Structure formats: C-alpha cells, structure tokens
Amino acid sequence: MPATPQRRRTVRRLTIGAAVLAAAGIAAGALPAGADTGRGARTGRTVDVQLLSFNDFHGNLEPPQGSSGTVEELQADGSKKSVPAGGAEYLAQSLRTARKGHPYSVTAAAGDLVGASPLLSGLFHDEPTVEAMNKLGLDVTSVGNHEFDEGRKELTRLQTGGCHPKDGCYEDGKKFRGAGFPYLTANVTDEKTGKPLLRPYSVWKHKGVKIGFIGVTLEGTPDIVNAEGIKGLKFHDEVETINKYAKVLNRQGVKSVVALIHEGGMPASTSYNYNCDSPGPGDGISGPVTEIAKHVTSKVDALVTGHTHQAYACTIPDPSGRPRTVTSAASYGKLYTDTTLTYDRRTRDIVRTTVKAPHAANHVVDRTQPKAADMTSLITRWNKLAAPVAGRPVGHISADIAGRGANAPESPLGDVISDAQLEATKADGKGGAQLALMNPGGVRSDLAFKASGSEGDGVVTYGEAFTVQPFTNMMNVVDLTGAQLLSGLQQQVSGPNAASPKILQVSEGLTYTLDMTKSGADRVVKDSVKLNGKLLDPAKTYRVAMNEFLAGGGDGFPAFKEGKNKYVGPSDLDAFTGYLTAHSSADKPLTPPKADRITVVKR
C-alpha cells in the first residue's frame, strides 16, 4: 500500500530485503566491532540516529481516563508525582518536537497499536488508529497479540487497506488506505507455506545509513487470543526467530539491527524514570524479556519491547557481554522512548563497546503542550460518526470504580462485571449460571466519576462502558465439576501463570483465600473455596458463566475447556451495560463494591 502524501519523505524510507527465507539458514558472518570514535559530525565517520519508540497504544486516540491516563514520576526529593499523560494529539506533538534537530530519526513501535481499543477506534475496527499512526510518522511496528483479536484476515486488511467486509466503508467517498508502515510478523507463519504472515523485517535507509528492524510477538500469543482468529498460523520462539533474521540482514549488508518484541518485563519501580540499572545493569527488571535479552544474538543492537504495559529503559548484556538497551514505554501513548544509536559508516554497525550501550530514556507525553492540530481534526471527524452510539447514557456511579488501575488482585470493577455476567445468565432458559468468572485482562479501564464529555459527572456512557469491555465476547455457561472449578482457580497461580498470576474476578457468593506465602497451586487454599457459604463439593456439577475466550482455555486456563453443556448468552458488553442500567439511576448511583470476595494472605 503506498504511503500517504504526508508519508512520502524523500530522505526517509523503509525497504524490504529480497532473500527472506532462502537466506534464513546461512552461517552468520563475523559482527564488525566498530571502534568507539564518539559522536561524530554528520559528515564524519559516525552519525547519531534517533530512535523514537512506543508500544501498546491500544487505540487510545483520546487521552485515557482515570489511572490509565497517568504516569508516576520520581521526584528529586524521592517523592512520587502522578502526571496526566497520553492521547494521540499529545503523542504526535511530542514525537514531532523530539525530532527537531535530528536529521536522522526513525520511529518504531512494539505491537498492540490496536485491539482492546476505546469505542472511538474499536467501533470502526481500528481504522482511525491506523490513520493516526500514518499521520504521526510511524515507520515500522511489530505485531502484538491484540493485532489478532479480529483474526488474520482483519490484520491483513489493516496493512493493505480496503473497506471492512461486513461494515463496509464508514465515510462516503473514502476508502480505508491501510497502514503506510509495515507490520512485521517474523515469528508468525502460515502452517501450509511456512512463510511469515506479513513481512518479517524492514530496513530503514537515510543518506547511506541502514538499520534493520525485526518484529515478533510473544510465542504464547495463541494462549491469549481467540483460537478461531489464528487458525492455520504458527507462533515461533522469539529468540530463535530474531537470531535467524539477524543473519539474513547481515548477509544483505545490514549490520545495524533493532528487534521489536511484543513481550516484556516487570520493573522494580512503578515510576517511569527510576534507575533500571541499579545496583547493576538490568537489576531493575525481571520477567520474560530478561531471558530473551540474554539470548538474542549480539548482532542485534537494541531491543524495543512491550506487552506488559510497563516503563523501563534498561541495560542488559548481550551473549558477548556487551551492554544493550532494552526499553518499553508503558502504554496508551503516555510515554515515548528516545534512544541514540551511534552509527559507524565504515563498519555499518552501531557503536557498542564492552562498557557502553546506546543511551535510552523514557519521556512523558504530557498534556500541557499544544495539541497536534491534525490529530484533533481526526478525532473530531471520527467522533461525529461515533456520537449517536458513544454518548448514550447507560448508568450512573457515585465515585470512581477502579478496574485496570486497581492495585489489588480483586478490583471493584471486576466485581461489578462478574456480577453483571452472573445476572445476565442465571435465569432458567438463559444458562442457569450459579457463579461467574472474569479474566482480569479483559477489564481494560476504570469507570471515572468525572465526565469525559458533556454527559455530566457520574454518568456512564456507552462509549465509556465499551472502553472497559471492548472485546464483545459472547457469554458462555458451562457445566464444571467442583474439582474442575478448583483446578481452574489453581491455574491462576500455577502453570503458565505461576510467574505472573492472573487472578480471576468472581461474582458475589464465591469466596476463597489466596495465600501468596505459598507456591504454585497451593496458593489457593482448598478448604476455603465456598459458594454462597457452602464448601465447594468436588463431585458436584456447577453452572459457571464466563466469556468465550476464558471458556476456550484462554489466559492459561485449560481446565475451563473441559466444560460441558454449553449455553451461549449475550455479549459481555451487553451484560455489563444492562447491569449498569438496571442497578443505577441519577438518584441512586452505583457505589463501588468493597472487593472483599478474595482474602489475600501476603508475603
């Protein structure tokens, strides 16, 4: 798909290498060492290339609300400050300001630009976000797991353009043009052909400087997306794939390589500007990305990561012992990362010594700066199309109800959602559910008391409800024995979820104790699990409501795939909005639940 006129920059372009698969098995050439000659002038041997990056935008064109729209900033005196941040108008302005004075600048992302999006983007299958990314100057991105939310065909359409196969074109006389930047899917291949779904890598070129980008999503993507959308696809090991294509790029004469990885880590601090390399390099981060960083070939000069929605700018030694930057810019466009890559024209490599890595730092996308006018125009245009749906009131709340922003395993909004799902499916003829379970990753935001528009404080609009529950998964009710249900609860803290527990939100009446002083499945105290005050009976059959993603074993819960006698109910969004309407009014707004169904014993 040709780039828009705004993207036709005569000095910056991306090209795709020809011998993608044929050269994949070649032996690696020696990586040039590249003398550390310092930051030379543009006409000298070295040139500084500015790499701007971000990740996990999730269609947040408008500034995200509540805690989802703030970052924590560490102050000089050791205190912490909450700073409002994010939104396409401010992200575009931040990136454009950052580029000034940098003749060599490339912008990249690490996946999940779309999917789980607020209504302004999600209602239109994320076409508005792709359009915004084109305008703000994105050069390349990896895919993330959420790029597969609507399946492989829809991802391909986002890349190549064309009107939606069911909803058609949204504006008269306008056809969706697709992404003016490549989506990279190096580790996602077609089962039949063995070829990557989309391009595996791209090469950015400017005045003789070449930097290759390899894009991968986490290998575990099939465990966290609906199986139907990825039929016929294979997801491969991130390290093996990156190492494979680094060889390909080196063979083509591209010695400077950046990996865009939709997998991440957990920082030691919640402040975006903490020192990740204290007390030593990379000591301030843990999680999957650390092992990836330690094993990705030294041919790769920097790792831009995502998925965990965390902020870090770390230095982790590569397999040869040389320091290498590993970064992530939180989520929702609240931060961007600025990395300086010093390019050696003679070796064609990034200068990295045994003691020095490229400099990288995260910067706040603050809301005190001017808005990018073209983004304001884009948002206004799409809001007019969404207004008849988005502004409809569906409920009233008395205060903020924390969901995504809750700092506890059980969230007040998680309780509301699971109660809504139980109510929508408990009647005879509508599933006969006795309890409901909600995966925490499906709660995408908070409900904020403060008005987002002209609706008034405390009013919940359809658009705000959509932001909380954007997937429109259908509710399922299945038979599970008490033993199977207990096994599912144990899988919150064991198996794939042992290192990073996924605590299910539970409907009223289901209670139990989670003992985090223990390990694995033992963290769920067996004799504490009760339904309506009665101990769970391993031999008894219970009717359990959950969304179709969870019922299919998503998020590492294979026990739920064993459910029988499935009943398909309304969508999770309809259950949520119906509950808000039925249980609140302007005179009697819904109050935040206590979130006391799960008793947590902390370490």
Coordinates of C-alpha atoms in Angstrom, one line a residue:
M1 CA 0.0 0.0 0.0
P2 CA 1.6 3.3 -1.0
A3 CA 2.2 5.8 1.8
T4 CA 0.0 8.9 2.1
P5 CA 1.5 12.1 0.6
Q6 CA 2.5 13.2 4.1
R7 CA 4.5 10.0 4.5
R8 CA 6.3 10.3 1.1
R9 CA 9.5 11.6 2.7
T10 CA 12.4 11.9 0.2
V11 CA 15.1 11.3 2.8
R12 CA 13.5 8.6 4.9
R13 CA 12.2 5.3 3.6
L14 CA 11.8 1.6 4.5
T15 CA 12.8 -1.2 2.1
I16 CA 12.3 -4.9 2.3
G17 CA 15.1 -7.3 1.6
A18 CA 14.6 -9.8 -1.2
A19 CA 16.0 -13.1 0.1
V20 CA 13.9 -13.5 3.2
L21 CA 13.5 -17.3 3.5
A22 CA 16.2 -18.5 1.2
A23 CA 18.9 -16.9 3.2
A24 CA 17.5 -17.8 6.6
G25 CA 19.7 -20.8 7.2
I26 CA 23.0 -19.2 6.2
A27 CA 26.0 -19.1 8.6
A28 CA 26.5 -15.9 10.5
G29 CA 29.3 -13.6 9.4
A30 CA 31.5 -12.0 12.0
L31 CA 30.0 -8.9 13.5
P32 CA 32.2 -5.9 13.0
A33 CA 33.4 -4.5 16.3
G34 CA 33.1 -0.8 15.3
A35 CA 35.6 1.4 17.1
D36 CA 34.1 3.7 19.6
T37 CA 35.0 7.0 18.0
G38 CA 32.4 9.1 19.9
R39 CA 29.6 11.1 18.5
G40 CA 31.0 12.5 15.3
A41 CA 29.6 15.1 13.0
R42 CA 27.2 14.1 10.2
T43 CA 30.0 14.3 7.7
G44 CA 32.3 12.2 9.9
R45 CA 32.7 8.5 10.3
T46 CA 29.9 8.2 12.8
V47 CA 26.4 9.7 12.9
D48 CA 23.8 9.7 15.6
V49 CA 20.5 8.1 14.7
Q50 CA 17.5 9.0 16.9
L51 CA 15.2 6.0 17.5
L52 CA 11.8 7.1 18.9
S53 CA 9.6 4.2 20.1
F54 CA 6.4 3.4 21.9
N55 CA 4.1 0.3 22.4
D56 CA 0.7 -0.8 23.5
F57 CA -1.2 2.2 22.2
H58 CA -4.5 0.2 22.0
G59 CA -6.4 2.8 20.0
N60 CA -6.3 5.5 22.7
L61 CA -6.8 8.4 20.4
E62 CA -8.3 10.5 23.2
P63 CA -6.5 10.9 26.5
P64 CA -7.2 7.8 28.6
Q65 CA -9.2 8.4 31.8
G66 CA -8.5 7.6 35.4
S67 CA -5.4 5.9 36.5
S68 CA -5.0 4.6 32.9
G69 CA -4.2 8.2 31.9
T70 CA -1.4 9.0 34.4
V71 CA 2.3 8.1 34.9
E72 CA 4.2 8.0 38.1
E73 CA 7.2 10.3 38.2
L74 CA 10.0 10.1 40.7
Q75 CA 11.0 13.5 42.1
A76 CA 14.4 14.7 43.1
D77 CA 13.5 14.5 46.8
G78 CA 12.4 10.9 46.5
S79 CA 8.7 11.6 46.4
K80 CA 6.4 10.5 43.6
K81 CA 4.1 12.6 41.5
S82 CA 1.2 11.5 39.3
V83 CA 1.3 13.1 35.9
P84 CA -1.6 13.1 33.4
A85 CA -0.4 11.8 30.0
G86 CA -1.3 10.2 26.7
G87 CA -3.6 10.7 23.8
A88 CA -2.8 10.9 20.1
E89 CA -2.9 14.8 20.0
Y90 CA -0.1 14.9 22.5
L91 CA 1.8 11.9 21.3
A92 CA 2.1 13.3 17.8
Q93 CA 3.2 16.6 19.2
S94 CA 5.8 15.0 21.5
L95 CA 7.3 13.0 18.6
R96 CA 7.4 16.0 16.3
T97 CA 9.1 18.1 18.9
A98 CA 11.6 15.4 19.7
R99 CA 12.5 15.0 16.0
K100 CA 13.6 18.7 15.7
G101 CA 17.3 19.0 15.3
H102 CA 17.7 15.3 14.4
P103 CA 18.2 14.8 10.7
Y104 CA 18.5 11.0 11.2
S105 CA 15.3 9.9 13.1
V106 CA 13.2 6.8 12.8
T107 CA 10.0 5.9 14.7
A108 CA 9.1 2.4 15.7
A109 CA 6.6 0.5 17.8
A110 CA 6.4 -2.8 19.6
G111 CA 2.9 -4.0 18.9
D112 CA -0.7 -3.7 20.2
L113 CA -1.3 -0.4 18.5
V114 CA -4.9 -1.6 18.1
G115 CA -7.2 -4.0 19.8
A116 CA -8.9 -3.6 23.2
S117 CA -9.5 -0.1 22.0
P118 CA -11.9 2.6 23.2
L119 CA -15.1 2.9 21.2
L120 CA -13.8 5.8 19.1
S121 CA -11.4 3.4 17.4
G122 CA -12.9 0.0 18.2
L123 CA -16.3 0.8 16.7
F124 CA -14.6 1.3 13.4
H125 CA -12.3 -1.7 13.6
D126 CA -9.4 0.5 14.5
E127 CA -9.2 2.3 11.2
P128 CA -9.0 5.7 13.0
T129 CA -5.9 4.5 14.9
V130 CA -4.1 3.3 11.8
E131 CA -4.9 6.6 10.1
A132 CA -3.4 8.4 13.2
M133 CA -0.3 6.3 13.1
N134 CA 0.2 7.2 9.4
K135 CA -0.1 10.9 10.3
L136 CA 2.2 10.9 13.3
G137 CA 5.1 9.4 11.2
L138 CA 5.3 5.8 12.4
D139 CA 7.9 4.0 10.3
V140 CA 7.6 0.3 11.4
T141 CA 6.0 -1.9 14.1
S142 CA 5.9 -5.4 15.2
V143 CA 2.5 -7.1 15.7
G144 CA 1.3 -7.8 19.2
N145 CA -1.3 -10.4 20.4
H146 CA -4.1 -7.8 20.1
E147 CA -3.5 -7.3 16.4
F148 CA -5.0 -10.8 16.1
D149 CA -8.2 -10.0 18.1
E150 CA -10.3 -10.0 14.9
G151 CA -8.2 -12.7 13.1
R152 CA -5.6 -12.9 10.4
K153 CA -7.7 -11.5 7.6
E154 CA -8.5 -8.4 9.5
L155 CA -4.9 -7.8 10.4
T156 CA -4.0 -8.2 6.7
R157 CA -6.7 -5.6 5.9
L158 CA -5.2 -3.2 8.3
Q159 CA -1.9 -3.5 6.5
T160 CA -3.2 -3.4 2.9
G161 CA -6.4 -1.3 3.2
G162 CA -9.9 -1.7 1.8
C163 CA -13.3 -1.4 3.4
H164 CA -14.5 -3.8 6.1
P165 CA -16.0 -7.0 4.6
K166 CA -19.2 -6.6 6.8
D167 CA -19.5 -3.0 7.8
G168 CA -18.2 -1.5 4.6
C169 CA -16.8 2.0 4.3
Y170 CA -17.6 4.5 7.0
E171 CA -17.3 7.7 5.1
D172 CA -18.8 8.5 1.7
G173 CA -16.2 8.6 -1.0
K174 CA -13.4 7.5 1.3
K175 CA -11.8 4.1 1.2
F176 CA -9.5 2.9 4.0
R177 CA -6.0 3.1 2.7
G178 CA -4.3 0.8 5.3
A179 CA -1.1 1.3 7.2
G180 CA 1.6 3.3 5.5
F181 CA 4.1 1.5 7.6
P182 CA 4.9 -2.3 7.7
Y183 CA 3.6 -4.6 10.3
L184 CA 6.3 -7.2 11.0
T185 CA 5.4 -10.8 11.8
A186 CA 8.7 -12.6 11.7
N187 CA 7.7 -15.4 14.1
V188 CA 4.1 -15.9 12.8
T189 CA 4.0 -18.2 9.8
D190 CA 1.4 -19.9 7.7
E191 CA 1.1 -23.6 8.6
K192 CA 0.9 -24.7 5.0
T193 CA 3.5 -22.5 3.3
G194 CA 5.9 -21.9 6.3
K195 CA 6.1 -18.2 5.2
P196 CA 5.6 -15.3 7.6
L197 CA 2.1 -13.9 7.6
L198 CA 3.3 -10.4 6.7
R199 CA 6.9 -9.1 6.3
P200 CA 9.4 -10.4 8.8
Y201 CA 11.8 -7.4 8.7
S202 CA 12.3 -4.0 7.2
V203 CA 15.3 -1.8 6.5
W204 CA 15.3 1.9 7.2
K205 CA 17.6 3.9 4.9
H206 CA 18.7 7.5 5.0
K207 CA 21.7 9.0 3.3
G208 CA 23.7 5.8 3.4
V209 CA 22.7 4.8 6.9
K210 CA 20.9 1.4 7.1
I211 CA 19.1 0.0 10.1
G212 CA 17.2 -3.3 10.0
F213 CA 14.1 -3.9 12.1
I214 CA 12.9 -7.4 13.0
G215 CA 9.4 -7.7 14.5
V216 CA 8.0 -10.5 16.6
T217 CA 5.1 -11.1 19.0
L218 CA 5.2 -13.3 22.1
E219 CA 5.3 -17.0 21.3
G220 CA 2.4 -17.5 23.7
T221 CA 0.0 -15.4 21.6
P222 CA -2.2 -18.5 20.9
D223 CA -2.9 -18.8 24.7
I224 CA -4.3 -15.2 25.0
V225 CA -6.3 -14.7 21.8
N226 CA -9.4 -16.5 20.4
A227 CA -8.3 -19.7 18.7
E228 CA -10.7 -19.1 15.8
G229 CA -8.9 -16.0 14.6
I230 CA -5.5 -17.6 14.3
K231 CA -6.4 -20.9 12.7
G232 CA -3.7 -22.0 10.3
L233 CA -0.9 -19.9 11.9
K234 CA 2.1 -21.0 13.9
F235 CA 3.9 -18.8 16.5
H236 CA 7.6 -19.5 16.9
D237 CA 10.2 -18.9 19.6
E238 CA 11.1 -15.2 19.8
V239 CA 14.9 -15.6 20.2
E240 CA 15.3 -18.2 17.5
T241 CA 13.3 -16.1 15.1
I242 CA 15.2 -12.9 15.8
N243 CA 18.6 -14.7 15.6
K244 CA 17.6 -16.2 12.2
Y245 CA 16.7 -12.9 10.6
A246 CA 19.6 -11.1 12.1
K247 CA 21.7 -13.4 10.0
V248 CA 19.6 -12.7 6.9
L249 CA 20.1 -8.9 7.4
N250 CA 23.8 -9.3 8.0
R251 CA 24.1 -11.3 4.8
Q252 CA 22.4 -8.4 3.0
G253 CA 25.0 -5.9 4.3
V254 CA 22.7 -4.6 7.1
K255 CA 24.9 -4.7 10.3
S256 CA 22.8 -2.4 12.5
V257 CA 19.7 -4.3 13.8
V258 CA 16.9 -3.4 16.2
A259 CA 14.4 -6.0 17.4
L260 CA 10.8 -5.0 18.1
I261 CA 9.5 -7.6 20.6
H262 CA 5.9 -7.7 21.9
E263 CA 7.0 -9.3 25.1
G264 CA 8.1 -7.5 28.2
G265 CA 9.2 -7.5 31.8
M266 CA 8.2 -6.2 35.2
P267 CA 10.2 -3.2 36.6
A268 CA 11.4 -2.9 40.2
S269 CA 9.6 0.5 40.4
T270 CA 6.3 1.9 39.2
S271 CA 8.0 5.3 38.4
Y272 CA 8.8 5.6 34.7
N273 CA 12.1 7.4 35.4
Y274 CA 13.6 5.1 38.0
N275 CA 17.1 3.8 37.5
C276 CA 16.7 0.4 35.9
D277 CA 20.5 -0.3 36.1
S278 CA 20.7 0.0 39.9
P279 CA 22.6 -1.5 41.6
G280 CA 23.9 -3.2 38.4
P281 CA 23.0 -3.4 34.7
G282 CA 19.4 -4.7 34.3
D283 CA 18.9 -5.3 38.0
G284 CA 15.8 -3.2 38.0
I285 CA 13.7 -5.5 35.8
S286 CA 12.5 -9.1 35.7
G287 CA 10.2 -11.3 33.7
P288 CA 10.3 -12.9 30.2
V289 CA 12.1 -10.1 28.4
T290 CA 15.2 -10.6 30.6
E291 CA 15.8 -14.1 29.3
I292 CA 15.1 -13.1 25.8
A293 CA 17.6 -10.2 26.1
K294 CA 20.3 -12.5 27.4
H295 CA 20.0 -14.9 24.4
V296 CA 19.2 -12.7 21.4
T297 CA 22.3 -12.6 19.2
S298 CA 24.8 -9.8 19.7
K299 CA 24.1 -8.9 16.1
V300 CA 21.0 -7.1 17.4
D301 CA 21.9 -3.6 18.9
A302 CA 18.7 -2.6 20.7
L303 CA 15.5 -4.3 21.9
V304 CA 12.2 -2.3 21.9
T305 CA 9.6 -4.3 23.9
G306 CA 6.0 -4.1 25.1
H307 CA 3.1 -6.3 26.2
T308 CA 3.3 -5.8 30.0
H309 CA 2.4 -2.1 29.8
Q310 CA 5.4 -1.2 32.0
A311 CA 8.0 1.6 31.7
Y312 CA 11.7 0.8 31.7
A313 CA 15.0 1.8 30.0
C314 CA 17.5 -0.8 31.0
T315 CA 20.9 -2.1 30.0
I316 CA 21.2 -5.9 29.8
P317 CA 24.4 -7.5 28.5
D318 CA 24.1 -9.5 25.2
P319 CA 25.6 -13.0 24.9
S320 CA 29.0 -11.5 24.1
G321 CA 28.9 -9.4 27.3
R322 CA 28.4 -6.1 25.7
P323 CA 25.7 -3.8 27.2
R324 CA 22.5 -3.4 25.1
T325 CA 19.4 -1.3 25.7
V326 CA 16.0 -2.9 26.5
T327 CA 13.2 -0.4 26.6
S328 CA 9.4 -0.2 27.0
A329 CA 7.2 3.0 27.1
A330 CA 4.3 1.9 29.3
S331 CA 1.0 2.0 27.3
Y332 CA -1.7 4.2 25.7
G333 CA 0.8 6.7 24.3
K334 CA 1.7 8.1 27.8
L335 CA 5.4 7.8 27.2
Y336 CA 7.8 7.6 24.3
T337 CA 11.4 6.3 24.4
D338 CA 14.3 8.3 22.8
T339 CA 17.3 6.1 22.0
T340 CA 20.5 7.4 20.5
L341 CA 22.1 4.9 18.1
T342 CA 25.6 5.9 17.0
Y343 CA 26.1 4.5 13.5
D344 CA 29.6 3.8 12.2
R345 CA 29.6 4.4 8.4
R346 CA 32.7 2.3 7.8
T347 CA 31.6 -0.8 9.8
R348 CA 27.9 -0.1 9.1
D349 CA 27.3 -1.1 12.7
I350 CA 26.0 0.6 15.9
V351 CA 28.9 1.6 18.2
R352 CA 28.7 -0.6 21.3
T353 CA 31.7 -1.3 23.5
T354 CA 32.1 -3.6 26.5
V355 CA 31.2 -0.8 28.8
K356 CA 28.8 1.5 26.8
A357 CA 25.4 0.9 25.4
P358 CA 23.3 3.3 23.3
H359 CA 21.7 5.9 25.5
A360 CA 17.9 5.5 26.1
A361 CA 15.3 7.3 28.2
N362 CA 11.6 7.5 28.5
H363 CA 9.8 10.8 28.3
V364 CA 6.3 11.8 29.4
V365 CA 3.7 12.7 26.7
D366 CA 2.3 15.5 28.9
R367 CA -0.9 17.3 28.3
T368 CA 0.3 20.8 28.9
Q369 CA 1.9 21.1 25.5
P370 CA -0.1 22.2 22.4
K371 CA -2.2 19.6 20.7
A372 CA -1.4 18.4 17.2
A373 CA -4.0 20.0 15.0
D374 CA -4.2 17.2 12.5
M375 CA -4.9 14.7 15.3
T376 CA -7.6 17.0 16.8
S377 CA -9.2 17.1 13.4
L378 CA -9.0 13.3 13.0
I379 CA -10.6 12.8 16.5
T380 CA -13.4 15.3 15.8
R381 CA -14.2 13.7 12.5
W382 CA -14.5 10.2 13.9
N383 CA -16.3 11.4 17.0
K384 CA -19.1 12.8 14.8
L385 CA -19.5 9.3 13.3
A386 CA -19.5 7.6 16.7
A387 CA -21.6 10.2 18.6
P388 CA -25.0 8.5 18.1
V389 CA -23.7 5.4 19.8
A390 CA -21.0 6.7 22.1
G391 CA -22.8 9.4 24.0
R392 CA -25.8 7.3 25.1
P393 CA -26.1 7.1 28.9
V394 CA -26.2 3.6 30.3
G395 CA -25.7 4.1 34.0
H396 CA -24.7 6.3 37.0
I397 CA -21.9 5.9 39.5
S398 CA -21.2 7.7 42.8
A399 CA -17.4 7.6 42.6
D400 CA -14.6 6.2 40.6
I401 CA -14.8 2.4 40.3
A402 CA -11.2 1.1 39.8
G403 CA -10.7 -1.7 37.3
R404 CA -7.4 -1.7 35.3
G405 CA -6.0 0.8 37.8
A406 CA -6.7 -1.2 41.0
N407 CA -3.6 -2.2 42.9
A408 CA -5.0 -5.4 44.2
P409 CA -5.8 -8.9 42.8
E410 CA -9.5 -8.2 43.1
S411 CA -10.8 -5.0 41.7
P412 CA -14.2 -3.2 42.5
L413 CA -14.9 -3.0 38.7
G414 CA -14.1 -6.7 38.3
D415 CA -16.7 -7.5 40.9
V416 CA -19.3 -5.3 39.1
I417 CA -18.5 -7.1 35.8
S418 CA -18.7 -10.6 37.2
D419 CA -21.9 -9.8 38.9
A420 CA -23.3 -8.4 35.7
Q421 CA -22.3 -11.6 33.9
L422 CA -24.0 -13.8 36.5
E423 CA -27.2 -11.7 36.4
A424 CA -27.4 -11.9 32.6
T425 CA -27.1 -15.7 32.6
K426 CA -28.6 -17.0 35.9
A427 CA -32.2 -17.4 34.9
D428 CA -33.7 -20.7 33.7
G429 CA -33.6 -20.6 30.0
K430 CA -30.7 -18.1 30.0
G431 CA -28.0 -20.5 31.1
G432 CA -28.9 -21.2 34.7
A433 CA -25.5 -19.9 36.0
Q434 CA -24.6 -20.2 39.7
L435 CA -21.4 -18.1 39.5
A436 CA -19.4 -16.1 37.0
L437 CA -15.7 -15.7 36.4
M438 CA -14.0 -12.8 34.6
N439 CA -10.4 -12.8 33.3
P440 CA -8.6 -9.7 34.6
G441 CA -7.0 -8.8 31.3
G442 CA -10.5 -8.3 29.9
V443 CA -11.1 -5.3 32.2
R444 CA -9.4 -2.6 30.1
S445 CA -10.0 0.6 32.1
D446 CA -11.6 2.2 35.2
L447 CA -15.0 3.9 35.3
A448 CA -14.3 7.5 36.1
F449 CA -16.8 9.7 38.0
K450 CA -15.6 12.8 36.3
A451 CA -17.4 13.5 33.0
S452 CA -15.4 12.8 29.8
G453 CA -17.6 15.0 27.7
S454 CA -20.9 16.9 28.2
E455 CA -22.8 14.0 29.8
G456 CA -22.2 15.2 33.4
D457 CA -20.2 13.8 36.3
G458 CA -21.2 10.3 37.4
V459 CA -22.9 9.4 34.1
V460 CA -21.6 6.3 32.4
T461 CA -21.9 6.5 28.6
Y462 CA -22.0 3.6 26.2
G463 CA -18.6 4.7 25.0
E464 CA -17.1 4.5 28.5
A465 CA -18.6 1.1 29.1
F466 CA -17.1 0.0 25.7
T467 CA -13.7 1.2 26.8
V468 CA -14.0 -1.1 29.8
Q469 CA -15.3 -4.1 27.9
P470 CA -14.2 -3.7 24.2
F471 CA -13.9 -7.3 23.0
T472 CA -17.6 -8.0 22.7
N473 CA -17.0 -11.6 23.7
M474 CA -20.2 -13.8 23.9
M475 CA -21.1 -15.2 27.3
N476 CA -20.9 -18.9 27.8
V477 CA -22.4 -21.0 30.6
V478 CA -20.9 -24.5 31.1
D479 CA -21.1 -27.4 33.4
L480 CA -17.9 -27.8 35.6
T481 CA -17.4 -30.2 38.5
G482 CA -16.2 -28.7 41.8
A483 CA -12.9 -30.4 41.1
Q484 CA -12.6 -28.8 37.7
L485 CA -13.6 -25.4 39.1
L486 CA -10.9 -25.8 41.8
S487 CA -8.4 -26.7 39.2
G488 CA -9.3 -23.6 37.2
L489 CA -8.8 -21.4 40.3
Q490 CA -5.4 -23.1 40.9
Q491 CA -4.3 -22.3 37.4
Q492 CA -4.5 -18.6 38.3
V493 CA -1.2 -19.1 40.2
S494 CA 0.3 -22.2 38.6
G495 CA 1.4 -23.5 35.2
P496 CA 1.8 -20.6 32.6
N497 CA 0.5 -18.2 35.3
A498 CA 2.9 -19.2 38.1
A499 CA 5.4 -16.4 37.4
S500 CA 2.7 -13.7 36.8
P501 CA -0.6 -14.7 38.4
K502 CA -3.8 -13.9 36.6
I503 CA -6.4 -13.6 39.4
L504 CA -10.0 -14.1 38.1
Q505 CA -12.7 -11.6 39.1
V506 CA -15.5 -13.5 40.9
S507 CA -19.2 -12.9 41.3
E508 CA -20.9 -12.4 44.6
G509 CA -21.2 -15.5 46.6
L510 CA -17.9 -17.1 45.6
T511 CA -15.3 -16.7 48.2
Y512 CA -11.8 -18.1 49.0
T513 CA -8.4 -17.4 50.4
L514 CA -5.3 -16.8 48.3
D515 CA -2.2 -17.4 50.3
M516 CA 0.8 -15.8 48.5
T517 CA 3.2 -17.1 51.1
K518 CA 2.9 -20.5 49.4
S519 CA 3.9 -21.5 45.9
G520 CA 2.1 -22.7 42.8
A521 CA -1.4 -24.3 43.1
D522 CA -1.1 -24.4 46.9
R523 CA -1.7 -20.7 47.0
V524 CA -5.4 -21.4 46.5
V525 CA -6.5 -22.7 49.9
K526 CA -8.7 -25.7 49.0
D527 CA -10.9 -25.8 52.1
S528 CA -11.6 -22.0 51.8
V529 CA -13.5 -22.1 48.5
K530 CA -17.1 -21.6 49.1
L531 CA -20.2 -20.8 47.1
N532 CA -22.9 -19.0 49.0
G533 CA -21.3 -20.0 52.3
K534 CA -21.1 -23.7 51.4
L535 CA -17.8 -25.5 50.8
L536 CA -17.1 -26.4 47.2
D537 CA -18.1 -30.1 46.5
P538 CA -15.5 -31.7 44.2
A539 CA -18.1 -34.2 42.9
K540 CA -21.0 -31.7 42.3
T541 CA -21.7 -30.1 39.0
Y542 CA -21.9 -26.3 38.9
R543 CA -23.1 -24.0 36.1
V544 CA -20.4 -21.4 35.5
A545 CA -20.6 -18.3 33.4
M546 CA -17.6 -16.8 31.7
N547 CA -16.8 -15.2 28.4
E548 CA -16.0 -17.3 25.3
F549 CA -12.3 -16.5 25.5
L550 CA -12.0 -17.9 29.0
A551 CA -14.3 -20.8 28.2
G552 CA -11.9 -21.7 25.4
G553 CA -9.0 -22.0 27.8
G554 CA -7.5 -18.5 27.2
D555 CA -5.1 -16.9 29.5
G556 CA -3.7 -20.2 30.7
F557 CA -6.9 -21.8 32.0
P558 CA -7.2 -25.2 30.2
A559 CA -9.5 -26.5 33.0
F560 CA -12.3 -24.4 31.6
K561 CA -12.1 -26.1 28.2
E562 CA -13.5 -29.2 29.9
G563 CA -16.8 -27.5 30.4
K564 CA -19.9 -29.3 29.0
N565 CA -23.5 -28.4 28.1
K566 CA -22.5 -25.0 26.8
Y567 CA -25.1 -22.3 26.6
V568 CA -24.3 -19.1 24.6
G569 CA -25.7 -16.0 26.1
P570 CA -25.5 -12.2 25.4
S571 CA -22.2 -10.4 24.8
D572 CA -20.2 -9.4 27.8
L573 CA -20.7 -5.7 26.9
D574 CA -24.5 -6.1 26.7
A575 CA -24.4 -7.9 30.1
F576 CA -22.3 -5.0 31.6
T577 CA -24.4 -2.1 30.2
G578 CA -27.7 -3.9 31.1
Y579 CA -26.5 -4.3 34.7
L580 CA -25.5 -0.7 34.9
T581 CA -28.9 0.5 33.6
A582 CA -30.8 -1.9 35.9
H583 CA -28.9 -1.1 39.1
S584 CA -28.3 2.6 38.9
S585 CA -30.0 5.9 38.3
A586 CA -29.3 9.6 38.8
D587 CA -30.9 9.5 42.2
K588 CA -29.4 6.1 43.2
P589 CA -26.0 5.8 41.5
L590 CA -24.0 2.6 41.8
T591 CA -21.4 2.6 44.6
P592 CA -18.0 0.9 44.3
P593 CA -18.1 -2.6 45.8
K594 CA -15.8 -3.5 48.7
A595 CA -13.8 -6.0 46.6
D596 CA -13.7 -8.4 49.6
R597 CA -14.5 -11.8 48.0
I598 CA -10.9 -13.0 47.8
T599 CA -9.0 -12.9 51.0
V600 CA -5.3 -12.4 50.2
V601 CA -2.5 -13.5 52.6
K602 CA 0.6 -11.5 51.5
R603 CA 4.2 -12.4 51.8

